[in-house]
Every structure is written in C-alpha cells, then in structure tokens.
Short mmCIF file of C-alpha atoms in Angstrom, two decimals:
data_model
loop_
_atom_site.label_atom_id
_atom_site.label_comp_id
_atom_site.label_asym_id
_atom_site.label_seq_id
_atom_site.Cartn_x
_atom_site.Cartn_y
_atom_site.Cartn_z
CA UNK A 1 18.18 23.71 25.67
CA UNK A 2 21.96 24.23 25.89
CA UNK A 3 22.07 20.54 27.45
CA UNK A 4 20.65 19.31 24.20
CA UNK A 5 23.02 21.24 22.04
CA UNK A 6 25.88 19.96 23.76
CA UNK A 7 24.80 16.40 24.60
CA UNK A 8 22.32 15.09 21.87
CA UNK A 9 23.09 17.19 19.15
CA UNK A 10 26.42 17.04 19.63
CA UNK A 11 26.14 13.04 19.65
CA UNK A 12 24.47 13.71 16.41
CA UNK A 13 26.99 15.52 14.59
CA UNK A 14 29.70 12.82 16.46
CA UNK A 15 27.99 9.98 14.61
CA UNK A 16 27.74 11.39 11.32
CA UNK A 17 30.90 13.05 11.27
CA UNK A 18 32.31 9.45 11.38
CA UNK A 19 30.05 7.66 9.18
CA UNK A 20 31.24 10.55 6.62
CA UNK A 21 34.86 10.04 7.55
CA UNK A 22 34.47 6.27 7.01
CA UNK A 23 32.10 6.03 4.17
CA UNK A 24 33.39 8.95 2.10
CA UNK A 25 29.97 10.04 1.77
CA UNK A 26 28.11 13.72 2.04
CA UNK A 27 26.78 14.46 5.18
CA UNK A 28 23.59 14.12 4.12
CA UNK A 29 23.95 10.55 2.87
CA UNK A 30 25.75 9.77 5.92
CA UNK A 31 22.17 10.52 7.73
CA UNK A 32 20.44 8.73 4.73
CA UNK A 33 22.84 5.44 5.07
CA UNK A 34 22.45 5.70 8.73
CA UNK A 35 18.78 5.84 9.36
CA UNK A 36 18.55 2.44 6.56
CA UNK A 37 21.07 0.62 8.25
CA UNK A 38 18.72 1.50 11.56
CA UNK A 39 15.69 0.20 9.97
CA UNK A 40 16.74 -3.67 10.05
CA UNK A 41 17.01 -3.45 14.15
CA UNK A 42 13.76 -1.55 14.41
CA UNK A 43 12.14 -3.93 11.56
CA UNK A 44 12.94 -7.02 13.22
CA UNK A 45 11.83 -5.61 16.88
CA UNK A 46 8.61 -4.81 14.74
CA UNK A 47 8.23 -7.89 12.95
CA UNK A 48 8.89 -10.20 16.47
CA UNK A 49 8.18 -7.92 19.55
CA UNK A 50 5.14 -6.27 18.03
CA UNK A 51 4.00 -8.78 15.78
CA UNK A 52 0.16 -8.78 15.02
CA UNK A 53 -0.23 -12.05 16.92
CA UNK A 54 1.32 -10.25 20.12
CA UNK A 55 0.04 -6.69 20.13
CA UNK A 56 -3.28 -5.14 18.45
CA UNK A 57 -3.06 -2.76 15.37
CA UNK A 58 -2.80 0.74 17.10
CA UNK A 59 0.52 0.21 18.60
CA UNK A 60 2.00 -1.00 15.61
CA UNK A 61 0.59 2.27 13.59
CA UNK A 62 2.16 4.21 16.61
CA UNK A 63 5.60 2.41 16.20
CA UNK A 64 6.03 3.00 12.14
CA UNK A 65 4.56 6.58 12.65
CA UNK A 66 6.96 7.91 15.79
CA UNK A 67 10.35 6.22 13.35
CA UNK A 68 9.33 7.32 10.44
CA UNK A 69 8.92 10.89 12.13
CA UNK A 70 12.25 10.56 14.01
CA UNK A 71 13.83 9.35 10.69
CA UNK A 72 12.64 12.48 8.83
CA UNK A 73 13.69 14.54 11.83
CA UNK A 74 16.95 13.14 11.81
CA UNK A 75 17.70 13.95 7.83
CA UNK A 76 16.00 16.87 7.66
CA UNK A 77 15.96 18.55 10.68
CA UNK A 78 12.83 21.02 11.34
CA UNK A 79 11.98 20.43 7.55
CA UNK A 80 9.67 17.99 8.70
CA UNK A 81 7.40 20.19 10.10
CA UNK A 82 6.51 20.72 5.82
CA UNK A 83 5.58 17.31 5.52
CA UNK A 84 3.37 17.44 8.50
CA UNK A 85 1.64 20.37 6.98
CA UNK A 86 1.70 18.70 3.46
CA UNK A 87 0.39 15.32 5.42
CA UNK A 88 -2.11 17.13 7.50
CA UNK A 89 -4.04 19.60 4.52
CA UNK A 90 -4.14 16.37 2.80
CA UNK A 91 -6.25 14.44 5.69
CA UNK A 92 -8.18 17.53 6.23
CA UNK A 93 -9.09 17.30 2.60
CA UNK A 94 -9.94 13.77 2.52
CA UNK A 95 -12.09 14.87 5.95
CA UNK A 96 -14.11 18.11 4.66
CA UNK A 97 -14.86 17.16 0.65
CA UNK A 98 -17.66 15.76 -1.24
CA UNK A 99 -16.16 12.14 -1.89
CA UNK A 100 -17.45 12.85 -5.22
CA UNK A 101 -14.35 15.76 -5.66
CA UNK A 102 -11.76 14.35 -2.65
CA UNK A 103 -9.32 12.83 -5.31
CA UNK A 104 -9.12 15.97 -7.01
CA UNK A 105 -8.59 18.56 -4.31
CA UNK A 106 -6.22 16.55 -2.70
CA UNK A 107 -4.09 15.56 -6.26
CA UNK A 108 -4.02 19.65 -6.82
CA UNK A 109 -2.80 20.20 -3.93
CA UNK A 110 -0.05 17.35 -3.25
CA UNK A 111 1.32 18.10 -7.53
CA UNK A 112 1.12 21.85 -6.00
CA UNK A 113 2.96 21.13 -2.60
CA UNK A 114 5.72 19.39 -4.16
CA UNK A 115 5.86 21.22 -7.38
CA UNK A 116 6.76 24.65 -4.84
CA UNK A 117 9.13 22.01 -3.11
CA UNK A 118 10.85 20.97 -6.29
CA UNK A 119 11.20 25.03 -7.49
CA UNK A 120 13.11 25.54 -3.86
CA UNK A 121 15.45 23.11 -4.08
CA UNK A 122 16.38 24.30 -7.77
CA UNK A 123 17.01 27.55 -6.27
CA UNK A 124 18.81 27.16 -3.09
CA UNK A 125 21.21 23.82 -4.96
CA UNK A 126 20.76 23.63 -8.68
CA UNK A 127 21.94 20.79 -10.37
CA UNK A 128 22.55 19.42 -6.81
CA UNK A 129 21.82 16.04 -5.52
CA UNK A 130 21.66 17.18 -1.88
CA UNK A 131 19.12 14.92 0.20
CA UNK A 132 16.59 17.10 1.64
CA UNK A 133 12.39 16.74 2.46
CA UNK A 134 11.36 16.61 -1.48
CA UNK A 135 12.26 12.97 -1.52
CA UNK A 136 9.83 12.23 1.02
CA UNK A 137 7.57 14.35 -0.15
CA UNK A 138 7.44 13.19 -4.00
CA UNK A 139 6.77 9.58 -1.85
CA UNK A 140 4.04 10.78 0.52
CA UNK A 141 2.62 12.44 -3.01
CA UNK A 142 2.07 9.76 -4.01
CA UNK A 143 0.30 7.69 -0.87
CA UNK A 144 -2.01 10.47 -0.33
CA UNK A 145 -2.85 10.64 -4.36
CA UNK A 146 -3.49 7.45 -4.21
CA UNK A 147 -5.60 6.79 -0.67
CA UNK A 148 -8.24 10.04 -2.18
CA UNK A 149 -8.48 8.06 -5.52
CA UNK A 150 -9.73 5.03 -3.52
CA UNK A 151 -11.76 7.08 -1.23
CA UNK A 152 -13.24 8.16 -4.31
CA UNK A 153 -13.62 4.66 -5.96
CA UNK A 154 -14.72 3.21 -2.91
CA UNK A 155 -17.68 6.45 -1.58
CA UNK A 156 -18.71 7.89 -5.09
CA UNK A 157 -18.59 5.41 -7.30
CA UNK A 158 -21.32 2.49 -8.28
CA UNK A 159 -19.18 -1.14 -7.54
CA UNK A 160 -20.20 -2.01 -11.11
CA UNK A 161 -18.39 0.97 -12.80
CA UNK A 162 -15.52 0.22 -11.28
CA UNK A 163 -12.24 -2.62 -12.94
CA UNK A 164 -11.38 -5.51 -10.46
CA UNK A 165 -7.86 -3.54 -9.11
CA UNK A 166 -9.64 -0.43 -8.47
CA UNK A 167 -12.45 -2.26 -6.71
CA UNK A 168 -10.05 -4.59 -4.45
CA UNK A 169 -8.17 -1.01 -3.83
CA UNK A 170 -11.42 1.06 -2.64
CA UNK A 171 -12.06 2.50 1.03
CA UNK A 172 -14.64 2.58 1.64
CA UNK A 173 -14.17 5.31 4.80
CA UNK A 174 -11.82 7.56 5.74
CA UNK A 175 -9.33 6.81 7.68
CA UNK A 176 -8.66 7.43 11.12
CA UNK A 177 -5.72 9.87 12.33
CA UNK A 178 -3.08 7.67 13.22
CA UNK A 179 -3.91 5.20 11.12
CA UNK A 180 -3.67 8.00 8.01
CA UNK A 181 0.04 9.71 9.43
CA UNK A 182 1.26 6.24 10.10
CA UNK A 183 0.46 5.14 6.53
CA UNK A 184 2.29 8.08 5.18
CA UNK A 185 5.58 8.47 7.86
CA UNK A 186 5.91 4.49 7.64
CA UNK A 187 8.99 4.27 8.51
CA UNK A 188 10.46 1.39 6.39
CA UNK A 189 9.34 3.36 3.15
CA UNK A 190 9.31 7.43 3.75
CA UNK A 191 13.24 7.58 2.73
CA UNK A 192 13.21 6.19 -0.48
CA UNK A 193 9.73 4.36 -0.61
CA UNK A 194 8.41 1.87 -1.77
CA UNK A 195 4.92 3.46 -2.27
CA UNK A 196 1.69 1.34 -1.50
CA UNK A 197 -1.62 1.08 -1.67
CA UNK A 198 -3.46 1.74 1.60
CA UNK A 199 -5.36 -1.29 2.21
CA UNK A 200 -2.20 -3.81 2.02
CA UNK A 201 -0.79 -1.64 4.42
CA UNK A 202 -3.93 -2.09 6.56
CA UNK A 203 -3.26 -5.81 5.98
CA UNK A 204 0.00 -5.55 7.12
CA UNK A 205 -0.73 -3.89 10.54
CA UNK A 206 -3.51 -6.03 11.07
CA UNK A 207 -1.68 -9.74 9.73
CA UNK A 208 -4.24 -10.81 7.87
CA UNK A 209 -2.41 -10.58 4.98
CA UNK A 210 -0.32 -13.28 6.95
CA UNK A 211 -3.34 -16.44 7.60
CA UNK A 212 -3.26 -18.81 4.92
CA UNK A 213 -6.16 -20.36 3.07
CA UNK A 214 -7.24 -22.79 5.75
CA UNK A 215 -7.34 -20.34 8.69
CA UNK A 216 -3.83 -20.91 9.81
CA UNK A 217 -0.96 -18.32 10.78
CA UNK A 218 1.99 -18.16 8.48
CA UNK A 219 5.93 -18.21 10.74
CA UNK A 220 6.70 -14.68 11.68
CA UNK A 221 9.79 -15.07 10.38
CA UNK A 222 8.58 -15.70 7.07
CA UNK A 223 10.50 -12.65 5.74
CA UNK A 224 13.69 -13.44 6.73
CA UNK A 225 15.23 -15.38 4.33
CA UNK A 226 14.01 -13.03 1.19
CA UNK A 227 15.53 -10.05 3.74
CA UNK A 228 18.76 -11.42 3.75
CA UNK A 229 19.23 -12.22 -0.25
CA UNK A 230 17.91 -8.22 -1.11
CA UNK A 231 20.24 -7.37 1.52
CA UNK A 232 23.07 -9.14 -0.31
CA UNK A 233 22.03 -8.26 -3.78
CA UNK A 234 21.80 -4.41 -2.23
CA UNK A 235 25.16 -4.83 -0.87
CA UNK A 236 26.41 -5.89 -4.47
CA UNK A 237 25.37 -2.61 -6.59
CA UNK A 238 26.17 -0.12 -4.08
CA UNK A 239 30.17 -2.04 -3.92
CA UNK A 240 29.84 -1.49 -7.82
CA UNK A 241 29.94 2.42 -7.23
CA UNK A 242 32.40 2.43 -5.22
CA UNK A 243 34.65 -0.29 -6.98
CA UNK A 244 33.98 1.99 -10.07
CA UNK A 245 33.49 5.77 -8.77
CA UNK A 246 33.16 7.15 -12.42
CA UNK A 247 30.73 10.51 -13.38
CA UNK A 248 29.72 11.97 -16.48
CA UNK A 249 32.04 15.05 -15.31
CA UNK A 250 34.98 14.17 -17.58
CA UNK A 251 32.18 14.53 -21.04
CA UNK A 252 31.91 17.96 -19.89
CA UNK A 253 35.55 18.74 -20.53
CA UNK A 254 35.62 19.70 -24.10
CA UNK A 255 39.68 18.40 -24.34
CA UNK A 256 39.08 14.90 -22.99
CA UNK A 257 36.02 14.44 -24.60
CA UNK A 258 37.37 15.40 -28.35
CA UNK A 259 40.65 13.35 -27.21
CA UNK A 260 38.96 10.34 -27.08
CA UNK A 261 37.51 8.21 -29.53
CA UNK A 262 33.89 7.79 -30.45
CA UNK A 263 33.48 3.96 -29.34
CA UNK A 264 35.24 5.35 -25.90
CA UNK A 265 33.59 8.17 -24.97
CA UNK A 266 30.06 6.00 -25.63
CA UNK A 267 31.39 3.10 -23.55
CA UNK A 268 32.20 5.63 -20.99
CA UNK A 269 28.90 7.43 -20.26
CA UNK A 270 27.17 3.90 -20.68
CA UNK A 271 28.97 2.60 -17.83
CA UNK A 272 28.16 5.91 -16.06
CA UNK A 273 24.05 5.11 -16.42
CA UNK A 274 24.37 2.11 -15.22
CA UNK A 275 26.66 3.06 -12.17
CA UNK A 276 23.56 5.82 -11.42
CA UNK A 277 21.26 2.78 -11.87
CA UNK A 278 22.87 0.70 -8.98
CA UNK A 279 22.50 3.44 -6.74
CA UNK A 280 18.92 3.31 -7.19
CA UNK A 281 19.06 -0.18 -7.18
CA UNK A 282 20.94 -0.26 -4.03
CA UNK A 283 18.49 2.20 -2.38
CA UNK A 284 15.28 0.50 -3.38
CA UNK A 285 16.35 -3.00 -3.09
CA UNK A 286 17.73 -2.18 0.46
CA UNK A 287 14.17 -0.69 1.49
CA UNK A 288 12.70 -4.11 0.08
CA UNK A 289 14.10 -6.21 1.93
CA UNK A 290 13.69 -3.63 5.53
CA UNK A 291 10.02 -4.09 4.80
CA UNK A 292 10.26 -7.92 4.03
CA UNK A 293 12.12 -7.96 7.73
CA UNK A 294 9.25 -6.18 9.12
CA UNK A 295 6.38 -8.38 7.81
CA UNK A 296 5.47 -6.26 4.64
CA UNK A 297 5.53 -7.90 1.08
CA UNK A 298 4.18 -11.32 1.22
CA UNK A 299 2.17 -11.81 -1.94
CA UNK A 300 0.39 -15.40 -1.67
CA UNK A 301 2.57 -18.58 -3.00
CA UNK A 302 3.67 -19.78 -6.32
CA UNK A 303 2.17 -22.73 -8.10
CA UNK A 304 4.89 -25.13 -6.40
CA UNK A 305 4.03 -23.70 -2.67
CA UNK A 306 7.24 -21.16 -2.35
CA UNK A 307 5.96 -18.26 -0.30
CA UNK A 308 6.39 -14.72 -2.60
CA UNK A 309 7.78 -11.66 -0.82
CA UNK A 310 7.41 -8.86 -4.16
CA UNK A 311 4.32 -7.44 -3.54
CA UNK A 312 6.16 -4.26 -2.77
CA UNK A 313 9.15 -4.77 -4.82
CA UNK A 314 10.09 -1.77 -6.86
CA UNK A 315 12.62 -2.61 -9.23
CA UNK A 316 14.01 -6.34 -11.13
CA UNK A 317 17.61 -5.82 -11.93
CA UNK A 318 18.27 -8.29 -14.23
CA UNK A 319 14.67 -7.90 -15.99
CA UNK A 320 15.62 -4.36 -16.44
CA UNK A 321 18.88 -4.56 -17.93
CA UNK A 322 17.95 -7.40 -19.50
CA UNK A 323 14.75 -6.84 -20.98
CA UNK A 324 14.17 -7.54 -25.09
CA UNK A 325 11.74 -4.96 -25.55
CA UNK A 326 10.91 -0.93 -24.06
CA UNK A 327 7.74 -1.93 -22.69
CA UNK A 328 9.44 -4.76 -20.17
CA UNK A 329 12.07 -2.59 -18.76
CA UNK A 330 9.98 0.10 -17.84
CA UNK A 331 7.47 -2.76 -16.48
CA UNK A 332 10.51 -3.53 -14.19
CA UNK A 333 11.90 0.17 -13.47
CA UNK A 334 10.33 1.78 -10.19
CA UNK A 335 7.17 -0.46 -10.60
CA UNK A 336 5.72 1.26 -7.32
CA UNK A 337 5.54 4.87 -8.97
CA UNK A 338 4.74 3.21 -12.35
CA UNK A 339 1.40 1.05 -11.00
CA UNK A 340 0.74 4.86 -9.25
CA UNK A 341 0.87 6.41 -12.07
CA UNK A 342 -1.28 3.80 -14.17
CA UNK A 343 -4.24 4.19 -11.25
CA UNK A 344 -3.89 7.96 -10.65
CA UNK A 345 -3.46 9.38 -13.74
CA UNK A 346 -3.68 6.81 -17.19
CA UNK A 347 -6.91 5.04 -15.62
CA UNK A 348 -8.33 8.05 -15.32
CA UNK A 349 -7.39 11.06 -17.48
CA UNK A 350 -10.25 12.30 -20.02
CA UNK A 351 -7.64 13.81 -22.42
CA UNK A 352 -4.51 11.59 -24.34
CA UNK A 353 -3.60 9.17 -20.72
CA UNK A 354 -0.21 7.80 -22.46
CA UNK A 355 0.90 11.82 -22.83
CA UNK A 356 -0.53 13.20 -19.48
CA UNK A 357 0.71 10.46 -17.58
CA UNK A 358 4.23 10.99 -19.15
CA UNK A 359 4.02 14.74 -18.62
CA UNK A 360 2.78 13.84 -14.49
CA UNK A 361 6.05 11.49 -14.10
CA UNK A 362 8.14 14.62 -15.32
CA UNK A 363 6.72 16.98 -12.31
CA UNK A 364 6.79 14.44 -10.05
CA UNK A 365 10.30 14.35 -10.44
CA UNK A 366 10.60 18.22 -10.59
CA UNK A 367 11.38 20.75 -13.45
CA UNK A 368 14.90 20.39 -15.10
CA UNK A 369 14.77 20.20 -18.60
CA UNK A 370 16.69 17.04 -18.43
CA UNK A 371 13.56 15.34 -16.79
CA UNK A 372 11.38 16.26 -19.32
CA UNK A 373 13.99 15.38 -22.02
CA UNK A 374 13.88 12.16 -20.46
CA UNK A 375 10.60 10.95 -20.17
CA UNK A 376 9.17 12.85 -23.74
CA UNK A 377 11.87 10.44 -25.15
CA UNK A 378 10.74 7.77 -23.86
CA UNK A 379 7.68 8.30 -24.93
CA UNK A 380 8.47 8.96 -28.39
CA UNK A 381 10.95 5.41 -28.37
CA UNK A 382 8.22 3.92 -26.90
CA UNK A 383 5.20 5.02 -29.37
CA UNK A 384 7.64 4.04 -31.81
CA UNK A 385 9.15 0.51 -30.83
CA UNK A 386 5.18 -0.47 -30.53
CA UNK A 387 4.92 0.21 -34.07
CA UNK A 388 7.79 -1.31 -35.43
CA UNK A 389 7.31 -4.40 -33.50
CA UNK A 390 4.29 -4.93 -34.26
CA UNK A 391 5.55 -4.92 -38.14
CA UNK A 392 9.01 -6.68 -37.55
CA UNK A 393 8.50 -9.29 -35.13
CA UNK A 394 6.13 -11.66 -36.94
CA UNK A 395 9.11 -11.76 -39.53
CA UNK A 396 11.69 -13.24 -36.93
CA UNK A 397 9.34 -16.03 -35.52
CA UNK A 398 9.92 -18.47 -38.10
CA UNK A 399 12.44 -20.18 -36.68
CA UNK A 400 14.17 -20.48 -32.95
CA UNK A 401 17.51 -19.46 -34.10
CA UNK A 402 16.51 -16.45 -35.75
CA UNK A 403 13.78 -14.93 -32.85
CA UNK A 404 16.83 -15.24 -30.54
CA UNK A 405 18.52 -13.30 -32.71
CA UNK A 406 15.48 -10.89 -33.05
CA UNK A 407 15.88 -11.00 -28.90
CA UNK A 408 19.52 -10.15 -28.72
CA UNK A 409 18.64 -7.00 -31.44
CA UNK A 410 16.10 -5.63 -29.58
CA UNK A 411 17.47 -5.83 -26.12
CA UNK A 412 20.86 -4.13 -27.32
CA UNK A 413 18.38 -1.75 -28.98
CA UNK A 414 16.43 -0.84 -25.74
CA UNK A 415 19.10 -0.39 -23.81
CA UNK A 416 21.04 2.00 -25.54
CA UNK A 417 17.47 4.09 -25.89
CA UNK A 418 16.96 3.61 -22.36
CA UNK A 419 20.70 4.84 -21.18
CA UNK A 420 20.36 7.69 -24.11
CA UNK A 421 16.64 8.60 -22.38
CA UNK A 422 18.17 8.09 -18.59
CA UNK A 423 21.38 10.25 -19.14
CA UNK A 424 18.88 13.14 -19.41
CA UNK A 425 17.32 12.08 -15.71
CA UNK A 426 21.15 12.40 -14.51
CA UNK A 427 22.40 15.40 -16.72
CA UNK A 428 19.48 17.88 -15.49
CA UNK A 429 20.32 21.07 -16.64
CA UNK A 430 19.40 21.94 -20.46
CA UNK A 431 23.06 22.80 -21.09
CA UNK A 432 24.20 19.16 -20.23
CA UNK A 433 21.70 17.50 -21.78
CA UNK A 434 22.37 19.92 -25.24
CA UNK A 435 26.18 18.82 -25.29
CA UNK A 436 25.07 15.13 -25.28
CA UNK A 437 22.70 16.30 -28.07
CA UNK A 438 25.14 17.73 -30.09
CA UNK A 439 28.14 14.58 -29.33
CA UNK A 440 25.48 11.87 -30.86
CA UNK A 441 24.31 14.80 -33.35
CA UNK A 442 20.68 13.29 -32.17
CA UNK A 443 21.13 9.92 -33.78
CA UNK A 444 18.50 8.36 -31.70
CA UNK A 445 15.82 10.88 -32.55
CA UNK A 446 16.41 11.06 -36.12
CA UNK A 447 16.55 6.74 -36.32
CA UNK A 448 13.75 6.62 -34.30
CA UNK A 449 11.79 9.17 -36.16
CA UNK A 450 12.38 7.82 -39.69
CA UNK A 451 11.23 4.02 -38.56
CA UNK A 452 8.21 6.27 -37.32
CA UNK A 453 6.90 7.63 -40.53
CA UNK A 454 7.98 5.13 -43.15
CA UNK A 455 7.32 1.81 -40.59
CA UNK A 456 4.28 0.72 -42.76
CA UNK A 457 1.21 -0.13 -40.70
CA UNK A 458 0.76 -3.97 -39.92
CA UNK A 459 -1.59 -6.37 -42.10
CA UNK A 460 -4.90 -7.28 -40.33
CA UNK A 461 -5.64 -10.11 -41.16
CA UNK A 462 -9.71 -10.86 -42.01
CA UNK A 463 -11.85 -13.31 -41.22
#
C-alpha cells in the first residue's frame, strides 16, 4: 500500500499536475483530456492488433471493458464502484424480470440512479462544472434504457407489432456478462459517449458490420482517414476557446452590463453560446473519430461508392449552426441522445410523447431550473415555428430569390431562439437565467407567443 501511494499514485498526480500546468485546465479536465488523448493509441492497437480478423469476440469485449474501467478509475477515483452497482442492478434486472416488464424496471431505476446522482452533485458543487461519475452515468443511462427496450421488443413483443428500426434493434436474448459490462464501460464512448444501440456494437466486436455485399472483408484501416479529419475539425473548436476565453460572468456584473449597449451586450453572450457549443463540439467530435480509429462507425457506402463513417456521429457543426429551420438543428444537436430519446420515450409514451419526452431530456440532464427553462422553450419555439411555417412558407416559394431570402430569415431566426433556449443549459441556476429574463424583458416568449395564437391555421386544400 504505501509503495502505491508513493510510486503510482504519485506518478498520477505527477502527470496531471503538468498537463494542468501546461493546458491551463482544472484538474479534473486534465484527467478528462488525458484519458481522450489515450484513447487514439489504445484505438488503433484495438483496431490492428485485435482486429476481428485476428482475435475472436471475447477478447475484444475484455479489452474495451478493462479501459473503459481504468478510464473511469482514473477520473473518478473509487466513484466507479457506483457505476458498477448502477451497471450491475441493471443486468440483474434485465436477468430476473418478465421480458414483458424488463424495460420498465430497469428505465425506473437508471432515471432513479442518476436522478439521486444529479441531486449530489448539486449539493456538494452547485452551479459547478466539476467532472465527476454523473457524466458517465447519464451515458450508461442511456445504453442500459435502451438494451431493456430491445429486450422487450425483441422477447414480448409479436414481430408484426413492431416499426422496421425497432425490429432491426430487437434482442432477442439477454446478454451475456461481459458482453453486457463491456457494452456499457466501452471505452471509446463512457467519457463523453457517443451512445449506441447494442446490436451495432455486437457488429462491431464481431466485424461483420465490416464484410461487404459480396462476402469480402473491408481494409482495417478503413477508419483512418475519417479519424484524422474529426481529429482536425476537433482540434479547430477547442483552439476557438482558447483563442477566445470569454464567459457569461461579465452579464452578471450589473455596472458592465448597464455600461454597455444593447447590440453589445447581445453580441457578447451570443459569442459566449457558441464558445460553450465548441466545447461540446470538441468533446463529441473527438470521441467520433477515437471510435472511427477503433473500427466503430462504418455505415454502408454512398451512392458513388465512398465508404460512410457517421453511424455514430453525434453532432454536424455546420448543419447546426447553419440550419434554416428548429427542427434541423436539433436533428443535428447530440443526435445519439436525441434517436434515444425518440425510441425510449416518444415511440412509446401513452400520454402527450412531444411533452414527456421534453420533460425526460430535462432529468437526464439533472434539475437546475435553467435545464428545464431550456428545453420547455424549446418546446414552445418549436410547437410554434411548426405552425407558422406551415402558414408562411408556401408564400416564399414563388420564386428562387425570394425562398433564399425566406432561408436566410429563418436560419437567423432559429439561431437566436436556439442561443436564447441554450443560454439557459449554461446559466443553471434560476437566478441567472431570471437576469437574462429580465435584460431581453422576455422578447422571445412574448414574439413567439403572439405568432402562436393569432398564426391562422393553414388552408387544406380538398379534393
């Protein structure tokens, strides 16, 4: 024991100590940056040493689980042992209930695991950002959500009653042990995800996912190239931040913010959002193109024979800042927890799916006020830019001039919704999120809710 204190532990704190010194960074994004930066080694040792041509599934799942363990050990210290015992109720559950009631058990108790999780980190760092297990844990929520739905789809359901993505997402058994932990600790995604459906990661372990039509194997190296421009683009946003190391700390201060002028302050906390964007950005793009290195992502070929490496990507950039419509950016914002919560919760909720699956994205990501600020405005801009498109748009399609002009409107229009909406996400606390409130005197509401009761309803046209 004291060996390891002094030795390994000490070469621990040695390392990060000097990544923080170097970076500028926390501590505990030193650890975060650190273990990434590790994955492309261990990916490509995965991808060529271990490749499903060389070595059979079960030392693969033993490879992504022991990382992804020694990852969470190394950022969170014994706070792993919680997401074994989150990880290991779940399996239990999946092991012990009617198929008929697995997807429900285990959902209660995941939303209940990390709801307690999200309630302890509010108390011991409010208002914090302080990595710490609830990141992995909203991800392994939702794997394990997700793996009991298809259990259910694929042991208690009729094959008839069930829509082409559920069926081509059913198991149709339970997983085995290692197969289950590695799914969940896989190493390239437990950090900062991407989430995934269990059987392409069973296609990814095995390589079948990899044989083309006629029976032939693909190059192992296939990922490569894709790997090194997500690496690049990664590269890009996170230099942003640091080129530009602004905060929304200085709207807070009641003299600079009434020094300034309107257009200013506005421009300000714009350039803010989209500074917390590239983080994110950053973060998932980064853990795109680990997996791409490590075999995970191909998705078939495009009609001119280019291979396609997005079938885990979780976020378009330039789609998402560039999108003409409310509908397409969020299409292109976190797509992984977006298709989960489409299958989990919209696919399947008995009572109003667009609310309840609004009001699930808010716990999932815990319970400030600003989350729920966020995503109930969302909704509302949402419900509402349906409407008025729906009434407006036919207008502006009369000529190409004048829909690009309709384009241009609505894209300026959705993104200062979205960076009003997102603001919330990064504001948190109800005080925050009331001073932004009060600055924009709730312009956005009260627009948005006027074009909502006097948009007139659109002209069906009969037969």
């Amino acid at each position: 024991k004291q060996w390891y204190q002094r030795r390994v532990r000490g070469m621990d704190l040695d390392i990060v100590m000097r990544v923080t010194e170097v970076s500028g960074l926390a501590p505990d994004r030193s650890r975060f940056l650190l273990c990434m930066l590790s994955c492309f080694p261990l990916a490509l040792i995965f991808s060529v040493l271990l490749h499903p041509y060389r070595v059979g599934s079960p030392v693969r799942h033993f490879f992504q689980l022991s990382v992804g363990l020694a990852f969470c050990y190394f950022c969170f210290k014994l706070q792993v042992l919680l997401l074994l015992l989150n990880t290991s109720v779940c399996y239990l559950l999946l092991l012990v209930c009617s198929p008929s009631k697995v997807h429900i058990a285990v959902f209660a108790w995941a939303i209940s695991f990390m709801s307690v999780s999200h309630i302890y980190r509010m108390y011991t760092d409010y208002n914090g950002y302080t990595l710490d297990f609830t990141g992995p844990t909203m991800i392994i929520t939702m794997k394990v959500t997700s793996l009991a739905c298809s259990v259910f789809d694929g042991l208690a359901r009729k094959p008839e009653d069930l829509s082409n993505d559920q069926s081509k997402l059913a198991v149709r058994s339970v997983p085995g042990v290692v197969e289950y932990f590695s799914y969940t600790f896989c190493f390239t995604s437990i950090l900062s995800g991407p989430t995934f459906n269990f059987n392409d990661y069973q296609a990814f372990i095995s390589g079948s996912d990899l044989i083309k039509a006629d029976g032939q194997k693909r190059s192992m190296f296939g990922g490569l190239v894709p790997c090194l421009i997500k690496f690049s683009t990664a590269v890009f946003f996170i230099s942003l931040t640091f080129l530009l190391p602004y905060n929304f700390e200085p709207f807070f201060d009641d003299e600079w913010r009434n020094s300034q002028p309107w257009w200013y302050v506005t421009s300000y906390l714009y350039l803010v959002s989209f500074l917390t964007r590239c983080n994110y950005y950053f973060a998932w793009i980064l853990a795109d193109s680990v997996s791409n290195l490590s075999g995970f992502g191909f998705n078939g070929v495009d009609e001119n024979g280019r291979e396609q490496w997005n079938k885990i990507t979780n976020v378009y950039p330039c789609r998402t800042e560039c999108s003409s419509s409310l509908k397409l950016l969020i299409d292109n914002w976190n797509v992984g927890t977006a298709s989960w919560l489409r299958r989990v919760c919209y696919e399947r909720s008995p009572i109003s799916p667009t609310n309840m699956t609004y009001l699930l994205s808010a716990t999932w990501h815990g319970f400030y006020p600003g989350y729920y600020g966020c995503f109930l405005s969302m909704s509302f801009f949402l419900l509402t830019s349906r409407k008025l498109r729906r009434v407006v748009r036919p207008l502006f399609l009369r000529s190409a001039p004048v829909k690009v002009f309709y384009d241009v409107l609505t894209t300026v229009c959705s993104l200062i919704l979205i960076n009003f909406a997102s603001m919330q996400l990064c504001l948190l606390s109800l005080k925050r999120i009331t001073t932004l409130y009060r600055y924009f005197y709730c312009l956005p509401y009260i627009i948005c809710g006027i074009l909502f009761l006097f948009c007139p309803k659109p002209k069906v046209k009969t037969q």
